Short mmCIF file of C-alpha atoms in Angstrom, two decimals:
data_model
loop_
_atom_site.label_atom_id
_atom_site.label_comp_id
_atom_site.label_asym_id
_atom_site.label_seq_id
_atom_site.Cartn_x
_atom_site.Cartn_y
_atom_site.Cartn_z
CA UNK S 1456 4.41 34.39 50.08
CA UNK S 1457 3.99 37.82 48.54
CA UNK S 1458 6.75 40.24 49.65
CA UNK S 1459 4.24 42.79 51.02
CA UNK S 1460 2.50 40.09 53.09
CA UNK S 1461 5.85 38.82 54.38
CA UNK S 1462 6.81 42.41 55.32
CA UNK S 1463 3.52 42.95 57.16
CA UNK S 1464 3.85 39.64 59.01
CA UNK S 1465 7.39 40.43 60.11
CA UNK S 1466 6.35 43.87 61.34
CA UNK S 1467 3.41 42.35 63.22
CA UNK S 1468 5.73 39.77 64.86
CA UNK S 1469 8.06 42.57 65.93
CA UNK S 1470 5.09 44.60 67.26
CA UNK S 1471 3.95 41.66 69.41
CA UNK S 1472 7.45 41.14 70.81
CA UNK S 1473 7.71 44.88 71.50
CA UNK S 1474 4.45 44.80 73.45
CA UNK S 1475 5.66 41.84 75.49
CA UNK S 1476 8.86 43.67 76.40
CA UNK S 1477 6.77 46.41 78.01
CA UNK S 1478 4.11 44.09 79.40
CA UNK S 1479 3.60 45.96 82.69
CA UNK S 1480 2.63 49.24 81.06
CA UNK S 1481 0.56 47.60 78.33
CA UNK S 1482 -1.31 45.31 80.72
CA UNK S 1483 -2.37 48.23 82.90
CA UNK S 1484 -3.64 50.09 79.83
CA UNK S 1485 -5.35 46.96 78.53
CA UNK S 1486 -7.13 46.37 81.85
CA UNK S 1487 -8.56 49.90 82.08
CA UNK S 1488 -9.40 49.90 78.36
CA UNK S 1489 -11.26 46.58 78.66
CA UNK S 1490 -13.28 47.69 81.69
CA UNK S 1491 -14.43 50.87 79.97
CA UNK S 1492 -15.50 48.98 76.84
CA UNK S 1493 -17.23 46.33 78.99
CA UNK S 1494 -19.29 48.92 80.86
CA UNK S 1495 -20.39 50.72 77.70
CA UNK S 1496 -21.12 47.48 75.85
CA UNK S 1497 -23.11 46.19 78.85
CA UNK S 1498 -25.32 49.27 78.70
CA UNK S 1499 -25.87 48.78 74.96
CA UNK S 1500 -26.68 45.07 75.30
CA UNK S 1501 -28.95 45.58 78.31
CA UNK S 1502 -30.93 48.47 76.85
CA UNK S 1503 -31.44 46.68 73.53
CA UNK S 1504 -32.45 43.43 75.28
CA UNK S 1505 -34.97 45.29 77.46
CA UNK S 1506 -36.41 47.00 74.39
CA UNK S 1507 -36.82 43.63 72.72
CA UNK S 1508 -38.52 42.17 75.79
CA UNK S 1509 -40.85 45.17 75.95
CA UNK S 1510 -41.82 44.70 72.30
CA UNK S 1511 -42.48 40.98 72.85
CA UNK S 1512 -44.55 41.65 75.97
CA UNK S 1513 -46.54 44.46 74.38
CA UNK S 1514 -47.14 42.35 71.29
CA UNK S 1515 -50.14 40.86 73.13
CA UNK S 1516 -51.27 44.20 74.56
CA UNK S 1517 -54.56 45.76 73.43
CA UNK S 1518 -54.38 47.80 70.26
CA UNK S 1519 -55.97 50.75 72.05
CA UNK S 1520 -56.87 51.63 75.62
CA UNK S 1521 -59.43 54.36 76.33
CA UNK S 1522 -59.22 56.20 79.64
CA UNK S 1523 -61.36 58.94 81.13
CA UNK S 1524 -59.58 62.10 82.27
CA UNK S 1525 -60.96 64.37 85.00
CA UNK S 1526 -58.95 67.47 86.00
CA UNK S 1527 -55.93 65.98 84.23
CA UNK S 1528 -56.13 62.72 86.19
CA UNK S 1529 -57.08 59.18 85.22
CA UNK S 1530 -60.63 58.51 86.51
CA UNK S 1531 -63.03 55.52 86.29
CA UNK S 1532 -64.91 55.39 83.02
CA UNK S 1533 -68.62 54.49 82.69
CA UNK S 1534 -69.03 51.07 81.07
CA UNK S 1535 -71.98 52.51 79.11
CA UNK S 1536 -69.45 54.28 76.89
CA UNK S 1537 -68.33 50.84 75.65
CA UNK S 1538 -71.52 50.43 73.64
CA UNK S 1539 -71.16 53.88 72.05
CA UNK S 1540 -67.53 53.14 71.11
CA UNK S 1541 -68.46 49.71 69.77
CA UNK S 1542 -70.89 51.41 67.38
CA UNK S 1543 -68.05 53.36 65.71
CA UNK S 1544 -67.26 52.05 62.25
CA UNK S 1545 -64.15 49.85 62.27
CA UNK S 1546 -64.32 48.84 65.96
CA UNK S 1547 -64.44 45.07 66.41
CA UNK S 1548 -64.52 44.67 70.20
CA UNK S 1549 -64.66 46.83 73.34
CA UNK S 1550 -63.95 45.23 76.73
CA UNK S 1551 -64.12 47.08 80.09
CA UNK S 1552 -61.18 46.37 82.40
CA UNK S 1553 -61.01 46.74 86.17
CA UNK S 1554 -57.56 47.03 87.71
CA UNK S 1555 -55.55 49.21 90.07
CA UNK S 1556 -52.48 49.54 92.26
CA UNK S 1557 -52.31 48.34 95.84
CA UNK S 1558 -49.51 49.49 98.14
CA UNK S 1559 -48.39 46.89 100.65
CA UNK S 1560 -46.90 48.72 103.66
CA UNK S 1561 -45.38 45.52 105.06
CA UNK S 1562 -43.14 44.82 102.05
CA UNK S 1563 -42.98 48.39 100.74
CA UNK S 1564 -44.04 47.43 97.24
CA UNK S 1565 -46.86 48.24 94.83
CA UNK S 1566 -48.98 45.34 93.60
CA UNK S 1567 -50.89 45.44 90.31
CA UNK S 1568 -54.36 44.06 91.04
CA UNK S 1569 -56.52 43.00 88.08
CA UNK S 1570 -60.09 41.74 87.93
CA UNK S 1571 -60.99 38.66 85.93
CA UNK S 1572 -64.42 37.47 84.94
CA UNK S 1573 -64.79 33.71 84.71
CA UNK S 1574 -61.76 31.63 83.84
CA UNK S 1575 -62.37 29.25 86.75
CA UNK S 1576 -61.35 31.84 89.36
CA UNK S 1577 -63.42 31.34 92.51
CA UNK S 1578 -64.59 34.11 94.84
CA UNK S 1579 -62.12 35.09 97.58
CA UNK S 1580 -59.35 33.43 95.56
CA UNK S 1581 -56.40 35.01 93.76
CA UNK S 1582 -53.67 34.22 91.29
CA UNK S 1583 -50.34 35.83 92.18
CA UNK S 1584 -47.02 36.41 90.42
CA UNK S 1585 -43.68 34.95 91.40
CA UNK S 1586 -42.47 38.28 92.82
CA UNK S 1587 -45.50 38.55 95.10
CA UNK S 1588 -45.01 34.96 96.29
CA UNK S 1589 -41.34 35.62 97.08
CA UNK S 1590 -42.01 38.89 98.92
CA UNK S 1591 -44.89 37.52 101.01
CA UNK S 1592 -43.23 34.09 101.43
CA UNK S 1593 -46.41 32.28 100.41
CA UNK S 1594 -47.28 29.42 98.10
CA UNK S 1595 -50.32 27.86 96.46
CA UNK S 1596 -53.01 27.11 99.03
CA UNK S 1597 -51.87 29.75 101.56
CA UNK S 1598 -53.89 32.80 102.58
CA UNK S 1599 -52.98 36.45 102.03
CA UNK S 1600 -54.58 39.56 103.50
CA UNK S 1601 -55.21 42.82 101.63
CA UNK S 1602 -56.62 45.91 103.32
CA UNK S 1603 -59.80 47.04 101.60
CA UNK S 1604 -61.11 50.52 100.95
CA UNK S 1605 -62.89 50.57 104.34
CA UNK S 1606 -59.68 49.73 106.17
CA UNK S 1607 -60.75 46.22 107.07
CA UNK S 1608 -58.60 43.27 105.92
CA UNK S 1609 -59.85 40.96 103.19
CA UNK S 1610 -58.62 37.37 103.15
CA UNK S 1611 -57.89 35.58 99.88
CA UNK S 1612 -56.83 32.02 99.17
CA UNK S 1613 -53.98 31.58 96.69
CA UNK S 1614 -55.47 29.44 93.95
CA UNK S 1615 -52.33 29.45 91.80
CA UNK S 1616 -48.87 31.03 91.54
CA UNK S 1617 -48.33 32.19 87.97
CA UNK S 1618 -45.49 30.38 86.13
CA UNK S 1619 -41.97 31.76 86.10
CA UNK S 1620 -42.03 32.01 82.29
CA UNK S 1621 -44.43 34.96 82.59
CA UNK S 1622 -42.54 36.70 85.38
CA UNK S 1623 -41.50 39.66 83.26
CA UNK S 1624 -45.14 40.82 83.14
CA UNK S 1625 -46.64 39.04 86.16
CA UNK S 1626 -44.06 39.46 88.91
CA UNK S 1627 -46.13 42.04 90.85
CA UNK S 1628 -49.53 40.83 89.61
CA UNK S 1629 -52.54 39.78 91.71
CA UNK S 1630 -55.62 38.54 89.80
CA UNK S 1631 -58.97 38.24 91.54
CA UNK S 1632 -62.67 37.95 90.64
CA UNK S 1633 -64.48 41.11 89.52
CA UNK S 1634 -66.76 41.37 92.61
CA UNK S 1635 -63.72 41.09 94.89
CA UNK S 1636 -61.71 43.80 93.17
CA UNK S 1637 -64.73 46.13 93.13
CA UNK S 1638 -65.06 45.63 96.90
CA UNK S 1639 -61.32 46.09 97.44
CA UNK S 1640 -61.19 49.41 95.57
CA UNK S 1641 -64.80 50.51 96.22
CA UNK S 1642 -65.49 50.64 92.48
CA UNK S 1643 -69.26 50.40 91.86
CA UNK S 1644 -70.94 48.45 89.10
CA UNK S 1645 -71.21 50.35 85.85
CA UNK S 1646 -67.67 51.74 86.10
CA UNK S 1647 -64.35 50.39 84.86
CA UNK S 1648 -60.73 51.46 85.05
CA UNK S 1649 -60.46 51.70 81.26
CA UNK S 1650 -61.78 50.22 78.02
CA UNK S 1651 -59.80 47.85 75.80
CA UNK S 1652 -60.54 48.48 72.10
CA UNK S 1653 -59.71 46.22 69.17
CA UNK S 1654 -60.17 47.25 65.55
CA UNK S 1655 -60.81 45.20 62.46
CA UNK S 1656 -58.03 47.02 60.63
CA UNK S 1657 -55.14 48.29 62.81
CA UNK S 1658 -54.42 51.06 60.29
CA UNK S 1659 -57.78 52.62 61.19
CA UNK S 1660 -56.85 53.04 64.88
CA UNK S 1661 -55.82 56.75 64.59
CA UNK S 1662 -59.14 57.51 62.87
CA UNK S 1663 -61.08 55.58 65.51
CA UNK S 1664 -59.19 57.41 68.27
CA UNK S 1665 -60.13 60.77 66.73
CA UNK S 1666 -63.81 59.75 66.59
CA UNK S 1667 -63.72 58.63 70.24
CA UNK S 1668 -62.33 62.00 71.34
CA UNK S 1669 -64.94 63.77 69.21
CA UNK S 1670 -67.78 61.88 70.93
CA UNK S 1671 -66.26 61.90 74.42
CA UNK S 1672 -64.06 64.99 74.97
CA UNK S 1673 -62.89 63.67 78.36
CA UNK S 1674 -61.58 60.42 76.82
CA UNK S 1675 -57.90 59.72 76.21
CA UNK S 1676 -57.18 56.96 73.66
CA UNK S 1677 -53.73 55.37 74.02
CA UNK S 1678 -52.42 53.35 71.06
CA UNK S 1679 -50.06 50.40 71.45
CA UNK S 1680 -47.56 52.08 69.12
CA UNK S 1681 -47.43 55.07 71.48
CA UNK S 1682 -46.71 52.77 74.44
CA UNK S 1683 -43.86 51.12 72.50
CA UNK S 1684 -42.33 54.50 71.69
CA UNK S 1685 -42.62 55.49 75.34
CA UNK S 1686 -40.82 52.36 76.51
CA UNK S 1687 -38.04 52.91 73.96
CA UNK S 1688 -37.65 56.51 75.13
CA UNK S 1689 -37.57 55.47 78.80
CA UNK S 1690 -34.88 52.83 78.30
CA UNK S 1691 -32.81 55.18 76.12
CA UNK S 1692 -33.11 57.90 78.76
CA UNK S 1693 -32.10 55.59 81.59
CA UNK S 1694 -29.16 54.24 79.60
CA UNK S 1695 -28.06 57.78 78.79
CA UNK S 1696 -28.37 58.73 82.45
CA UNK S 1697 -25.99 55.93 83.42
CA UNK S 1698 -23.55 57.05 80.72
CA UNK S 1699 -23.71 60.58 82.18
CA UNK S 1700 -22.98 59.20 85.65
CA UNK S 1701 -19.99 57.31 84.21
CA UNK S 1702 -18.80 60.34 82.22
CA UNK S 1703 -16.10 61.20 84.78
CA UNK S 1704 -14.71 57.67 84.57
CA UNK S 1705 -14.79 57.80 80.76
CA UNK S 1706 -13.01 61.16 80.77
CA UNK S 1707 -10.34 59.75 83.09
CA UNK S 1708 -9.82 56.86 80.69
CA UNK S 1709 -9.52 59.23 77.71
CA UNK S 1710 -6.84 61.22 79.53
CA UNK S 1711 -5.08 58.03 80.61
CA UNK S 1712 -5.15 56.49 77.14
CA UNK S 1713 -4.03 59.71 75.47
CA UNK S 1714 -1.10 60.01 77.89
CA UNK S 1715 -0.07 56.41 77.28
CA UNK S 1716 -0.47 56.69 73.52
CA UNK S 1717 1.21 60.05 73.00
CA UNK S 1718 3.91 59.90 75.65
CA UNK S 1719 6.81 58.03 74.03
CA UNK S 1720 9.43 57.01 76.55
CA UNK S 1721 13.16 57.52 76.00
CA UNK S 1722 13.49 53.78 75.39
CA UNK S 1723 10.87 53.88 72.63
CA UNK S 1724 12.47 56.89 70.95
CA UNK S 1725 15.83 55.14 71.09
CA UNK S 1726 14.25 52.02 69.59
CA UNK S 1727 12.80 54.04 66.72
CA UNK S 1728 16.21 55.63 66.12
CA UNK S 1729 17.88 52.21 65.99
CA UNK S 1730 15.26 50.91 63.55
CA UNK S 1731 15.78 53.94 61.30
CA UNK S 1732 19.54 53.51 61.43
CA UNK S 1733 19.38 49.87 60.26
CA UNK S 1734 17.25 50.74 57.25
CA UNK S 1735 13.64 50.94 58.37
CA UNK S 1736 11.56 53.47 56.50
CA UNK S 1737 9.27 55.96 58.22
CA UNK S 1738 6.30 54.04 56.81
CA UNK S 1739 7.65 50.84 58.42
CA UNK S 1740 7.88 52.53 61.82
CA UNK S 1741 4.37 53.92 61.49
CA UNK S 1742 3.07 50.50 60.48
CA UNK S 1743 4.81 48.99 63.51
CA UNK S 1744 3.17 51.45 65.90
CA UNK S 1745 -0.14 51.06 64.10
CA UNK S 1746 -0.08 47.34 64.73
CA UNK S 1747 0.88 47.87 68.38
CA UNK S 1748 -2.08 50.21 68.91
CA UNK S 1749 -4.40 47.94 66.93
CA UNK S 1750 -3.44 44.86 68.96
CA UNK S 1751 -4.12 46.65 72.26
CA UNK S 1752 -7.34 48.33 71.18
CA UNK S 1753 -8.79 45.28 69.41
CA UNK S 1754 -7.91 43.00 72.33
CA UNK S 1755 -9.53 45.43 74.75
CA UNK S 1756 -12.59 45.82 72.55
CA UNK S 1757 -13.18 42.10 72.01
CA UNK S 1758 -12.49 41.28 75.67
CA UNK S 1759 -14.80 44.07 76.82
CA UNK S 1760 -17.60 42.95 74.51
CA UNK S 1761 -17.29 39.33 75.70
CA UNK S 1762 -17.31 40.45 79.33
CA UNK S 1763 -20.36 42.61 78.67
CA UNK S 1764 -22.15 39.73 76.93
CA UNK S 1765 -21.58 37.43 79.90
CA UNK S 1766 -22.48 40.15 82.40
CA UNK S 1767 -25.82 40.93 80.72
CA UNK S 1768 -27.02 37.60 79.38
CA UNK S 1769 -25.60 35.19 81.98
CA UNK S 1770 -25.56 37.33 85.14
CA UNK S 1771 -28.59 39.54 84.29
CA UNK S 1772 -26.55 42.78 84.35
CA UNK S 1773 -26.35 42.68 88.15
CA UNK S 1774 -24.23 45.86 88.32
CA UNK S 1775 -26.97 48.22 87.12
CA UNK S 1776 -30.16 46.18 86.65
CA UNK S 1777 -32.00 48.15 89.35
CA UNK S 1778 -31.35 51.41 87.51
CA UNK S 1779 -32.78 50.17 84.21
CA UNK S 1780 -35.53 47.66 85.03
CA UNK S 1781 -37.68 50.21 86.81
CA UNK S 1782 -39.45 48.06 89.43
CA UNK S 1783 -39.23 49.52 92.93
CA UNK S 1784 -39.27 46.36 95.07
CA UNK S 1785 -40.68 43.35 93.22
CA UNK S 1786 -37.93 42.80 90.69
CA UNK S 1787 -38.74 40.00 88.25
CA UNK S 1788 -36.23 37.22 87.78
CA UNK S 1789 -35.71 36.30 84.17
CA UNK S 1790 -32.91 35.70 81.71
CA UNK S 1791 -32.73 38.13 78.83
CA UNK S 1792 -32.65 36.81 75.29
CA UNK S 1793 -29.30 37.76 73.71
CA UNK S 1794 -29.78 40.81 71.50
CA UNK S 1795 -26.87 42.58 69.80
CA UNK S 1796 -27.33 45.84 67.94
CA UNK S 1797 -24.67 45.80 65.20
CA UNK S 1798 -25.04 49.52 64.52
CA UNK S 1799 -24.47 50.61 68.13
CA UNK S 1800 -21.65 48.09 68.49
CA UNK S 1801 -20.05 49.63 65.40
CA UNK S 1802 -20.40 53.10 66.89
CA UNK S 1803 -18.74 51.85 70.09
CA UNK S 1804 -15.93 50.38 67.99
CA UNK S 1805 -15.28 53.66 66.19
CA UNK S 1806 -15.41 55.64 69.45
CA UNK S 1807 -13.02 53.39 71.36
CA UNK S 1808 -10.70 51.64 68.90
CA UNK S 1809 -10.02 54.17 66.16
CA UNK S 1810 -9.17 57.20 68.38
CA UNK S 1811 -6.60 55.24 70.39
CA UNK S 1812 -5.05 53.66 67.30
CA UNK S 1813 -4.81 57.06 65.61
CA UNK S 1814 -3.35 58.64 68.75
CA UNK S 1815 -0.43 56.22 68.69
CA UNK S 1816 0.65 57.35 65.21
CA UNK S 1817 1.15 61.09 65.83
CA UNK S 1818 4.09 60.94 68.30
CA UNK S 1819 5.64 58.03 66.39
CA UNK S 1820 5.55 59.99 63.15
CA UNK S 1821 7.35 62.87 64.87
CA UNK S 1822 10.00 60.54 66.30
CA UNK S 1823 10.40 58.67 63.01
CA UNK S 1824 11.06 61.85 60.99
CA UNK S 1825 13.99 63.08 63.14
CA UNK S 1826 17.60 62.12 62.53
CA UNK S 1827 18.36 58.59 63.85
CA UNK S 1828 21.47 59.80 65.75
CA UNK S 1829 19.43 62.46 67.53
CA UNK S 1830 16.70 59.93 68.39
CA UNK S 1831 19.23 57.47 69.85
CA UNK S 1832 20.90 60.20 71.96
CA UNK S 1833 17.59 61.53 73.37
#
């Protein structure tokens, strides 16, 4: 074996034995260190996984949605505008959509009600999501009651409960026939909630949106790319908000780690003096302390990342899922697809491992440069 490798191995063996001699202190530091890394890594994994799910879900979303704005509010749009928009060069298809939100006072949750034309959906029948079925404790074939615009209840038969695979987008969803949803929300014929626009060439969407606004000044075109950016911004903001809430705990850890790393005990100073007296160089002592700090920080980092991975992708981030998912009552049940952002994980590594490892070298360098006799008498 090369002499330098043998020297490094011997120093590493001595560093491990030194850590085991002070196992109580090092285990307490390792526990706190691991928990902090696990919380931060959980946030990173969860936010990135939610972003990925949002991109997958919105991959099937319409390329453009056109809404009508009245006094700064979303208002029903005349379906006659669909023909005028369809005549714009580059537009392939325009489909009116009828949907809305229904607040259920019994369960305290908002339902997303959508109208469907055809598709084998009978009158006075509905398709419901898994979250709706759980909240109302109903199943296929049961009846549910929704209060209409007039205040009178409307009874619907549950034709089907949507599969669990689609729960991320259908948990709070109720689908009914177009005549039923128009009666429920008192939306007359000739009006729609919005218009779904598809273009022959997606690169022409900004130009088409500009032409729509030019023809209909009260229209608001919303592109799918804008929705994706909004979702990314929302998840980043919510993740940052949780980090801000945990800032006091992170600051406490920084103070704790700095005190442990920079506060050499009398025993450690005596040990350094003994090592210097038997022929160790200052570089050997620094390498010893470097390996001690590296072992603790790397163990904490890897353990924290593994804990975070299990917490997010096997236990659905149960500690802070309600703060990041965004549903008020009807939380969907689904398992996130593992997604690891190497860049953010690298940033976490540099922010947690390198500062602690570097902090261990400063006091050791000071102790290693003093006279061995003075170090052993201190």
